[in-house]
Amino acid sequence: MPLPPPPQPPQQIMRLGPRPLPLHLGTALMTWASSENAWQLWKRDSPISNPDSAVPELLAPVVAEANALEATGGAGRFEASLRREIARRMDRLADGVLAYRQHPVHRTLEEPPTVWRDGNTRLLDFGATHRLARKKGARAVLVVPSLINRWEVLDLTAEKSLLRAMAAQGLRPYLVDWGSPNEQERHFDLTAYVSRLDRALAFVAKRAHRRAAVMGYCMGGTLTVALAALRPRRVAGLALLAAPWDFHADTTGHGFLLSAGPLLADLADRAGELPVDILQTLFWSLDPWLAVKKFGRFLGLDQGSDQAREFVLLEDWLNEGPPLAGPVARECLVGWYGNNVTAANQWVVAGRSIVPRKIKTPALVMIPSGDRIVPPRSAAALVDARRGLRNVTRLDLPLGHIGMVVSSRARRLAWEPLIEWLKAR
């Protein structure tokens, strides 16, 4: 009898990040290569130099030193050194990307049980395995992440999991996993998603035999403001983590998004969705050099360290987000970012204008001061004395948008006050 074939090792899915990779590599190459082109304009005796082309004041000492080096060390010496440096930097970027793509670490945390489904959306019960969270009277919390990035950043590792920390402290968090839009959901607008949240909230309240609190992170926070406006009696408390509201309060770094928004909305209309690589291009526009800097730092880490492990898991989260349904993309790009309908009290969900000032539900607004994705002034509109939420507590954090949930200081500065506030409801 022939022996059975040996078991095959599980195949790891090839990483595609950082996405879109051609854009990151092209940004670096074109910028570094432009320095060689500039040198041809400014070096002495260059056939294409222009005497009328003034050297920028900041670069004048460098150009003078380079010309002196050429004069004393031989023609082409500086140019050769410049080419070597460009090649070194490109090699370092490529090596950093390859080190990430080939890293053996993958997220292995066991998921909690799924207790509810609607289309491709499901609820994960993070309190199911925690004794304190299962106690009678434990406060249920509906946790709503963004539609753009998946939920795993709230449960990155066993040590850095806001959701598991909430359960360990006696809360019962139910996490919304939006999934990826199926054929029907590709036609969803924001009203459809808020309606789905309404059904999820009703399920959680029925299961807990009492009203639930609601916590929203990033775009999920904006959606939960609408939920609280539509269902004020169902929400025991509203916690908002870096939730954008006034999209014109600070447009620093958002120029590309504002100018390209209508074109991208037309693309989403035709395609039925806004693809992941387009969404990542919008994040690239906030800091085109971020990938170059962070993958260079990653290459210098001990690849077996916790720091390297967390970098890989965060990059996987950033690069594996779902596409955005076409109508949602149009509402966000044109309605939110273009026309600022939220801050103008003109955002209509389920036929009603969403006006924060009319919401009486107790609210906590957490604003990370180092946030580049949601400018602090955008989130702070929800605590404005004239137009913000009525019964609100503001908490400013010396953290970033992602750092408020996964950094080394997140537990002390963000998790603990958030948990205490939710328990007090």
CSV table of C-alpha atoms in Angstrom, one decimal:
chain,number,residue,atom,x,y,z
A,1,MET,CA,0.0,0.0,0.0
A,2,PRO,CA,1.6,3.3,-1.0
A,3,LEU,CA,2.3,5.8,1.7
A,4,PRO,CA,0.2,9.0,1.7
A,5,PRO,CA,2.0,12.1,0.5
A,6,PRO,CA,3.6,14.2,3.2
A,7,PRO,CA,1.5,17.1,4.5
A,8,GLN,CA,2.1,20.3,2.7
A,9,PRO,CA,3.0,23.4,4.7
A,10,PRO,CA,0.3,26.1,4.7
A,11,GLN,CA,0.7,28.6,2.0
A,12,GLN,CA,1.1,32.2,3.2
A,13,ILE,CA,-0.7,34.8,1.1
A,14,MET,CA,1.8,37.0,-0.7
A,15,ARG,CA,1.8,40.5,0.7
A,16,LEU,CA,1.0,43.3,-1.7
A,17,GLY,CA,2.0,46.2,0.4
A,18,PRO,CA,3.0,48.9,0.7
A,19,ARG,CA,0.2,49.8,-1.7
A,20,PRO,CA,0.3,51.1,-4.3
A,21,LEU,CA,3.9,50.0,-4.5
A,22,PRO,CA,4.7,51.6,-8.0
A,23,LEU,CA,3.6,55.0,-6.5
A,24,HIS,CA,5.9,54.7,-3.5
A,25,LEU,CA,8.9,53.5,-5.6
A,26,GLY,CA,8.2,56.1,-8.3
A,27,THR,CA,8.0,58.9,-5.8
A,28,ALA,CA,11.4,58.1,-4.4
A,29,LEU,CA,13.1,57.4,-7.7
A,30,MET,CA,11.8,60.6,-9.4
A,31,THR,CA,12.7,62.8,-6.5
A,32,TRP,CA,16.2,61.4,-6.1
A,33,ALA,CA,16.8,61.3,-9.8
A,34,SER,CA,15.8,64.9,-10.1
A,35,SER,CA,18.8,65.9,-8.0
A,36,GLU,CA,21.1,64.5,-10.7
A,37,ASN,CA,19.2,66.5,-13.3
A,38,ALA,CA,19.4,69.7,-11.2
A,39,TRP,CA,23.2,69.2,-11.0
A,40,GLN,CA,23.5,69.2,-14.7
A,41,LEU,CA,21.9,72.7,-14.7
A,42,TRP,CA,24.1,74.1,-12.0
A,43,LYS,CA,27.6,72.5,-12.5
A,44,ARG,CA,30.3,74.6,-14.2
A,45,ASP,CA,30.9,73.9,-17.9
A,46,SER,CA,27.8,71.7,-18.3
A,47,PRO,CA,26.5,71.8,-21.9
A,48,ILE,CA,23.0,72.4,-20.6
A,49,SER,CA,23.8,74.8,-17.7
A,50,ASN,CA,22.0,78.1,-17.7
A,51,PRO,CA,23.8,81.1,-16.3
A,52,ASP,CA,20.4,82.7,-15.7
A,53,SER,CA,19.2,79.7,-13.6
A,54,ALA,CA,19.7,80.9,-10.0
A,55,VAL,CA,20.6,78.3,-7.5
A,56,PRO,CA,18.2,78.3,-4.5
A,57,GLU,CA,19.7,80.1,-1.5
A,58,LEU,CA,19.4,77.0,0.6
A,59,LEU,CA,21.3,74.9,-1.9
A,60,ALA,CA,23.9,77.5,-2.8
A,61,PRO,CA,26.6,76.2,-0.3
A,62,VAL,CA,26.1,72.6,-1.5
A,63,VAL,CA,26.4,73.5,-5.2
A,64,ALA,CA,29.5,75.6,-4.5
A,65,GLU,CA,31.2,72.8,-2.6
A,66,ALA,CA,30.3,70.3,-5.3
A,67,ASN,CA,31.8,72.5,-8.0
A,68,ALA,CA,34.9,72.9,-5.9
A,69,LEU,CA,35.1,69.1,-5.5
A,70,GLU,CA,34.9,68.7,-9.3
A,71,ALA,CA,37.6,71.3,-9.8
A,72,THR,CA,40.1,69.7,-7.4
A,73,GLY,CA,39.2,66.0,-7.5
A,74,GLY,CA,38.5,65.6,-11.2
A,75,ALA,CA,35.5,66.0,-13.5
A,76,GLY,CA,32.6,63.7,-12.7
A,77,ARG,CA,33.7,62.9,-9.2
A,78,PHE,CA,30.7,64.6,-7.5
A,79,GLU,CA,28.4,63.2,-10.2
A,80,ALA,CA,29.6,59.7,-9.5
A,81,SER,CA,29.1,60.1,-5.8
A,82,LEU,CA,25.6,61.4,-6.4
A,83,ARG,CA,24.7,58.4,-8.5
A,84,ARG,CA,26.1,56.0,-5.9
A,85,GLU,CA,24.0,57.7,-3.2
A,86,ILE,CA,20.8,57.5,-5.3
A,87,ALA,CA,21.4,53.8,-5.9
A,88,ARG,CA,22.1,53.2,-2.1
A,89,ARG,CA,18.9,54.9,-1.1
A,90,MET,CA,16.8,52.9,-3.7
A,91,ASP,CA,18.5,49.7,-2.6
A,92,ARG,CA,17.6,50.5,1.0
A,93,LEU,CA,14.0,51.2,0.2
A,94,ALA,CA,13.7,48.0,-1.9
A,95,ASP,CA,15.4,45.9,0.9
A,96,GLY,CA,13.0,47.3,3.5
A,97,VAL,CA,10.0,46.5,1.4
A,98,LEU,CA,11.3,43.0,0.7
A,99,ALA,CA,12.1,42.4,4.4
A,100,TYR,CA,8.4,43.3,5.1
A,101,ARG,CA,7.0,41.2,2.4
A,102,GLN,CA,9.0,38.1,3.3
A,103,HIS,CA,8.6,38.5,7.1
A,104,PRO,CA,7.3,35.3,8.7
A,105,VAL,CA,5.0,37.0,11.2
A,106,HIS,CA,1.3,36.9,10.4
A,107,ARG,CA,-1.7,37.7,12.7
A,108,THR,CA,-2.7,34.5,14.5
A,109,LEU,CA,-5.1,35.7,17.2
A,110,GLU,CA,-8.2,33.5,17.5
A,111,GLU,CA,-11.3,35.4,16.5
A,112,PRO,CA,-14.2,35.6,19.0
A,113,PRO,CA,-17.5,34.0,18.1
A,114,THR,CA,-19.8,35.6,15.5
A,115,VAL,CA,-23.2,36.2,17.0
A,116,TRP,CA,-25.0,38.1,14.3
A,117,ARG,CA,-24.9,38.6,10.5
A,118,ASP,CA,-26.5,40.9,8.0
A,119,GLY,CA,-25.1,40.5,4.5
A,120,ASN,CA,-21.3,40.6,4.7
A,121,THR,CA,-21.4,42.4,8.1
A,122,ARG,CA,-21.1,40.5,11.3
A,123,LEU,CA,-20.8,41.1,15.0
A,124,LEU,CA,-17.9,39.5,17.0
A,125,ASP,CA,-18.5,39.0,20.7
A,126,PHE,CA,-15.2,39.9,22.4
A,127,GLY,CA,-16.7,39.3,25.8
A,128,ALA,CA,-17.7,35.7,25.3
A,129,THR,CA,-14.6,34.3,26.9
A,130,HIS,CA,-14.1,36.8,29.7
A,131,ARG,CA,-15.7,36.1,33.1
A,132,LEU,CA,-16.3,39.7,34.0
A,133,ALA,CA,-17.7,40.6,30.6
A,134,ARG,CA,-20.2,37.7,31.0
A,135,LYS,CA,-21.5,38.9,34.3
A,136,LYS,CA,-25.1,40.0,34.5
A,137,GLY,CA,-25.3,43.7,34.1
A,138,ALA,CA,-22.1,44.1,32.2
A,139,ARG,CA,-22.3,47.1,29.9
A,140,ALA,CA,-22.6,46.1,26.2
A,141,VAL,CA,-20.7,48.3,23.8
A,142,LEU,CA,-21.2,48.3,20.1
A,143,VAL,CA,-17.8,49.1,18.6
A,144,VAL,CA,-17.8,50.5,15.1
A,145,PRO,CA,-14.6,50.8,13.0
A,146,SER,CA,-14.1,52.7,9.7
A,147,LEU,CA,-15.5,51.3,6.5
A,148,ILE,CA,-12.1,52.0,4.8
A,149,ASN,CA,-9.8,49.9,7.1
A,150,ARG,CA,-10.6,46.7,8.7
A,151,TRP,CA,-11.1,46.2,12.5
A,152,GLU,CA,-7.9,44.3,13.4
A,153,VAL,CA,-6.1,47.4,14.6
A,154,LEU,CA,-8.4,47.3,17.6
A,155,ASP,CA,-7.2,43.7,18.3
A,156,LEU,CA,-3.7,43.7,16.9
A,157,THR,CA,-1.9,41.4,19.4
A,158,ALA,CA,-2.9,39.8,22.7
A,159,GLU,CA,-1.0,42.6,24.4
A,160,LYS,CA,-2.2,45.4,22.2
A,161,SER,CA,-5.9,44.8,22.0
A,162,LEU,CA,-8.3,47.5,23.0
A,163,LEU,CA,-11.2,45.2,22.7
A,164,ARG,CA,-9.7,42.5,24.9
A,165,ALA,CA,-8.8,45.1,27.5
A,166,MET,CA,-12.4,46.3,27.5
A,167,ALA,CA,-13.7,42.8,28.1
A,168,ALA,CA,-11.1,42.1,30.8
A,169,GLN,CA,-12.4,45.2,32.7
A,170,GLY,CA,-16.0,44.0,32.7
A,171,LEU,CA,-17.4,45.6,29.5
A,172,ARG,CA,-19.0,43.4,26.8
A,173,PRO,CA,-17.7,44.7,23.4
A,174,TYR,CA,-19.5,43.7,20.2
A,175,LEU,CA,-17.3,44.5,17.2
A,176,VAL,CA,-18.7,45.3,13.8
A,177,ASP,CA,-16.8,43.6,11.1
A,178,TRP,CA,-18.0,45.3,7.9
A,179,GLY,CA,-16.4,42.7,5.6
A,180,SER,CA,-16.0,43.5,1.9
A,181,PRO,CA,-19.0,44.8,-0.1
A,182,ASN,CA,-20.9,42.0,-1.9
A,183,GLU,CA,-22.8,42.7,-5.1
A,184,GLN,CA,-25.8,44.2,-3.2
A,185,GLU,CA,-23.6,46.2,-0.8
A,186,ARG,CA,-21.7,47.8,-3.7
A,187,HIS,CA,-24.9,49.9,-4.1
A,188,PHE,CA,-25.0,50.9,-0.4
A,189,ASP,CA,-25.0,54.6,0.6
A,190,LEU,CA,-24.3,55.8,4.1
A,191,THR,CA,-27.9,55.5,5.1
A,192,ALA,CA,-27.8,51.8,4.3
A,193,TYR,CA,-24.8,51.3,6.5
A,194,VAL,CA,-26.3,53.4,9.4
A,195,SER,CA,-29.5,51.3,9.1
A,196,ARG,CA,-27.4,48.2,9.4
A,197,LEU,CA,-25.8,49.6,12.6
A,198,ASP,CA,-29.3,50.3,13.9
A,199,ARG,CA,-30.2,46.6,13.5
A,200,ALA,CA,-26.9,45.5,15.1
A,201,LEU,CA,-27.6,47.9,18.0
A,202,ALA,CA,-31.1,46.5,18.5
A,203,PHE,CA,-29.6,42.9,18.6
A,204,VAL,CA,-27.0,43.9,21.2
A,205,ALA,CA,-29.6,45.6,23.4
A,206,LYS,CA,-31.9,42.7,23.3
A,207,ARG,CA,-29.1,40.3,24.1
A,208,ALA,CA,-27.9,42.5,27.0
A,209,HIS,CA,-31.4,43.3,28.3
A,210,ARG,CA,-30.4,47.0,28.5
A,211,ARG,CA,-29.3,49.9,26.4
A,212,ALA,CA,-25.8,49.6,24.9
A,213,ALA,CA,-23.1,52.2,24.7
A,214,VAL,CA,-21.6,52.9,21.2
A,215,MET,CA,-18.0,53.5,20.4
A,216,GLY,CA,-16.8,54.7,17.0
A,217,TYR,CA,-13.3,54.9,15.6
A,218,CYS,CA,-12.4,57.3,12.8
A,219,MET,CA,-15.1,57.2,10.1
A,220,GLY,CA,-16.9,54.7,12.3
A,221,GLY,CA,-17.3,57.5,14.8
A,222,THR,CA,-18.9,59.8,12.2
A,223,LEU,CA,-21.4,57.0,11.4
A,224,THR,CA,-22.2,56.5,15.1
A,225,VAL,CA,-23.1,60.2,15.5
A,226,ALA,CA,-25.8,59.6,12.9
A,227,LEU,CA,-26.9,56.5,14.8
A,228,ALA,CA,-27.2,58.4,18.0
A,229,ALA,CA,-29.2,61.2,16.3
A,230,LEU,CA,-31.6,58.7,14.8
A,231,ARG,CA,-32.0,56.4,17.9
A,232,PRO,CA,-31.3,58.6,20.9
A,233,ARG,CA,-33.2,56.3,23.3
A,234,ARG,CA,-31.2,53.2,22.3
A,235,VAL,CA,-27.7,54.7,23.0
A,236,ALA,CA,-26.6,54.8,26.6
A,237,GLY,CA,-23.3,56.6,25.8
A,238,LEU,CA,-21.4,57.7,22.7
A,239,ALA,CA,-17.6,57.4,22.7
A,240,LEU,CA,-15.9,58.9,19.6
A,241,LEU,CA,-12.2,58.2,18.9
A,242,ALA,CA,-10.7,60.5,16.3
A,243,ALA,CA,-14.0,61.0,14.5
A,244,PRO,CA,-13.9,63.6,11.7
A,245,TRP,CA,-16.7,66.1,11.5
A,246,ASP,CA,-15.7,69.5,10.1
A,247,PHE,CA,-13.8,68.5,7.0
A,248,HIS,CA,-12.8,72.1,6.2
A,249,ALA,CA,-11.5,73.0,9.6
A,250,ASP,CA,-8.0,72.1,8.6
A,251,THR,CA,-7.2,71.1,5.1
A,252,THR,CA,-3.4,70.8,5.6
A,253,GLY,CA,-2.2,67.9,3.5
A,254,HIS,CA,-5.7,67.3,2.1
A,255,GLY,CA,-5.2,69.3,-1.2
A,256,PHE,CA,-5.0,66.2,-3.4
A,257,LEU,CA,-8.1,64.7,-1.9
A,258,LEU,CA,-10.1,67.9,-2.2
A,259,SER,CA,-9.1,68.5,-5.8
A,260,ALA,CA,-9.4,64.9,-7.0
A,261,GLY,CA,-12.6,64.1,-5.0
A,262,PRO,CA,-15.1,64.6,-7.8
A,263,LEU,CA,-13.0,62.7,-10.3
A,264,LEU,CA,-12.6,59.8,-7.9
A,265,ALA,CA,-16.3,59.8,-7.2
A,266,ASP,CA,-17.0,59.5,-10.9
A,267,LEU,CA,-14.6,56.6,-11.0
A,268,ALA,CA,-16.4,54.9,-8.1
A,269,ASP,CA,-19.7,55.5,-9.9
A,270,ARG,CA,-18.5,53.6,-13.0
A,271,ALA,CA,-16.6,50.9,-11.2
A,272,GLY,CA,-19.2,50.4,-8.5
A,273,GLU,CA,-16.6,50.8,-5.8
A,274,LEU,CA,-13.4,52.8,-5.0
A,275,PRO,CA,-10.6,50.2,-5.1
A,276,VAL,CA,-8.1,49.7,-2.3
A,277,ASP,CA,-5.2,51.1,-4.2
A,278,ILE,CA,-7.0,54.4,-4.9
A,279,LEU,CA,-7.8,54.7,-1.2
A,280,GLN,CA,-4.1,54.1,-0.4
A,281,THR,CA,-3.2,56.8,-2.9
A,282,LEU,CA,-5.2,59.2,-0.8
A,283,PHE,CA,-3.3,58.3,2.3
A,284,TRP,CA,0.0,58.6,0.3
A,285,SER,CA,-1.0,62.2,-0.6
A,286,LEU,CA,-0.9,63.1,3.2
A,287,ASP,CA,2.8,62.3,3.3
A,288,PRO,CA,4.4,61.0,0.1
A,289,TRP,CA,7.6,60.2,1.9
A,290,LEU,CA,6.2,58.2,4.7
A,291,ALA,CA,6.9,54.8,3.1
A,292,VAL,CA,10.5,55.7,2.4
A,293,LYS,CA,11.1,56.8,5.9
A,294,LYS,CA,9.3,53.9,7.7
A,295,PHE,CA,10.7,51.1,5.6
A,296,GLY,CA,14.2,52.5,6.0
A,297,ARG,CA,13.6,52.4,9.8
A,298,PHE,CA,12.1,48.9,9.6
A,299,LEU,CA,15.2,47.6,7.8
A,300,GLY,CA,17.3,48.8,10.8
A,301,LEU,CA,15.3,46.9,13.4
A,302,ASP,CA,16.0,43.5,14.8
A,303,GLN,CA,13.7,41.5,12.6
A,304,GLY,CA,12.8,39.2,15.5
A,305,SER,CA,11.9,42.0,17.9
A,306,ASP,CA,8.4,42.9,19.1
A,307,GLN,CA,8.9,46.2,17.4
A,308,ALA,CA,9.4,44.6,14.0
A,309,ARG,CA,6.5,42.2,14.6
A,310,GLU,CA,4.1,45.0,15.4
A,311,PHE,CA,5.3,47.0,12.3
A,312,VAL,CA,4.5,44.0,10.1
A,313,LEU,CA,1.1,43.5,11.6
A,314,LEU,CA,0.2,47.2,11.3
A,315,GLU,CA,1.4,47.3,7.6
A,316,ASP,CA,-0.8,44.2,6.9
A,317,TRP,CA,-3.8,46.0,8.4
A,318,LEU,CA,-3.1,49.2,6.4
A,319,ASN,CA,-2.7,47.3,3.1
A,320,GLU,CA,-5.5,44.8,3.4
A,321,GLY,CA,-8.5,47.1,3.6
A,322,PRO,CA,-11.7,46.6,1.7
A,323,PRO,CA,-12.9,48.7,-1.3
A,324,LEU,CA,-15.5,51.4,-0.6
A,325,ALA,CA,-19.0,51.0,-2.1
A,326,GLY,CA,-19.5,53.5,-4.9
A,327,PRO,CA,-22.4,55.6,-3.4
A,328,VAL,CA,-20.5,55.8,-0.1
A,329,ALA,CA,-17.4,57.0,-1.9
A,330,ARG,CA,-19.4,59.8,-3.6
A,331,GLU,CA,-21.0,60.9,-0.3
A,332,CYS,CA,-17.6,61.0,1.5
A,333,LEU,CA,-15.5,62.6,-1.3
A,334,VAL,CA,-18.0,65.1,-2.5
A,335,GLY,CA,-20.4,65.5,0.4
A,336,TRP,CA,-18.1,65.3,3.4
A,337,TYR,CA,-14.7,66.5,2.0
A,338,GLY,CA,-16.0,68.7,-0.8
A,339,ASN,CA,-19.2,70.3,0.6
A,340,ASN,CA,-18.6,69.8,4.3
A,341,VAL,CA,-22.2,68.8,4.8
A,342,THR,CA,-21.6,67.4,8.3
A,343,ALA,CA,-20.3,70.6,9.8
A,344,ALA,CA,-23.1,72.6,7.9
A,345,ASN,CA,-25.8,70.3,9.5
A,346,GLN,CA,-26.7,69.3,5.9
A,347,TRP,CA,-25.8,65.6,6.1
A,348,VAL,CA,-29.0,63.7,5.6
A,349,VAL,CA,-29.3,60.1,6.8
A,350,ALA,CA,-32.6,58.2,6.5
A,351,GLY,CA,-34.3,61.4,5.5
A,352,ARG,CA,-33.2,63.4,8.6
A,353,SER,CA,-30.5,66.0,8.9
A,354,ILE,CA,-27.9,65.0,11.4
A,355,VAL,CA,-27.4,67.9,13.9
A,356,PRO,CA,-25.0,67.1,16.8
A,357,ARG,CA,-26.4,70.0,18.9
A,358,LYS,CA,-29.7,68.1,19.1
A,359,ILE,CA,-28.1,64.9,20.5
A,360,LYS,CA,-28.5,64.7,24.3
A,361,THR,CA,-26.8,61.4,24.8
A,362,PRO,CA,-23.7,61.6,27.0
A,363,ALA,CA,-20.6,61.6,24.8
A,364,LEU,CA,-16.9,61.4,25.1
A,365,VAL,CA,-14.8,62.9,22.3
A,366,MET,CA,-11.2,61.8,22.2
A,367,ILE,CA,-8.9,63.9,20.0
A,368,PRO,CA,-5.3,62.8,19.3
A,369,SER,CA,-3.2,66.0,18.9
A,370,GLY,CA,-0.7,64.2,16.5
A,371,ASP,CA,-3.4,63.0,14.1
A,372,ARG,CA,-2.6,63.6,10.4
A,373,ILE,CA,-5.5,61.5,9.0
A,374,VAL,CA,-8.2,63.3,11.0
A,375,PRO,CA,-6.9,66.8,11.9
A,376,PRO,CA,-7.6,67.6,15.5
A,377,ARG,CA,-9.7,70.7,14.6
A,378,SER,CA,-12.0,68.4,12.5
A,379,ALA,CA,-12.8,66.2,15.4
A,380,ALA,CA,-13.0,69.1,17.8
A,381,ALA,CA,-16.0,70.5,16.0
A,382,LEU,CA,-18.1,67.9,17.9
A,383,VAL,CA,-17.2,69.7,21.2
A,384,ASP,CA,-17.8,73.2,19.9
A,385,ALA,CA,-19.9,75.2,22.4
A,386,ARG,CA,-22.3,76.4,19.7
A,387,ARG,CA,-22.6,73.5,17.2
A,388,GLY,CA,-21.2,70.4,18.9
A,389,LEU,CA,-22.7,67.7,21.1
A,390,ARG,CA,-24.6,69.0,24.1
A,391,ASN,CA,-23.6,66.6,26.8
A,392,VAL,CA,-20.0,66.0,26.0
A,393,THR,CA,-16.6,65.4,27.6
A,394,ARG,CA,-13.4,66.2,25.7
A,395,LEU,CA,-10.2,64.3,26.1
A,396,ASP,CA,-7.1,65.5,24.2
A,397,LEU,CA,-4.3,62.9,23.8
A,398,PRO,CA,-0.6,63.5,22.9
A,399,LEU,CA,-0.9,60.6,20.4
A,400,GLY,CA,-1.5,59.9,16.7
A,401,HIS,CA,-4.5,58.5,14.9
A,402,ILE,CA,-3.2,54.9,15.0
A,403,GLY,CA,-1.1,55.5,18.1
A,404,MET,CA,-4.1,56.1,20.2
A,405,VAL,CA,-5.1,52.4,19.9
A,406,VAL,CA,-1.8,50.6,19.6
A,407,SER,CA,1.2,52.7,20.8
A,408,SER,CA,3.1,51.9,24.0
A,409,ARG,CA,1.3,54.8,25.7
A,410,ALA,CA,-2.2,54.0,24.4
A,411,ARG,CA,-3.2,51.9,27.4
A,412,ARG,CA,-2.5,54.5,30.0
A,413,LEU,CA,-3.5,57.6,28.0
A,414,ALA,CA,-6.4,56.4,25.9
A,415,TRP,CA,-7.7,52.9,26.9
A,416,GLU,CA,-8.0,53.4,30.6
A,417,PRO,CA,-10.0,56.7,30.5
A,418,LEU,CA,-12.2,55.4,27.7
A,419,ILE,CA,-13.0,52.2,29.7
A,420,GLU,CA,-13.7,54.1,32.9
A,421,TRP,CA,-16.0,56.5,31.0
A,422,LEU,CA,-17.9,53.6,29.4
A,423,LYS,CA,-18.3,51.8,32.7
A,424,ALA,CA,-19.6,54.9,34.3
A,425,ARG,CA,-22.5,55.1,31.9
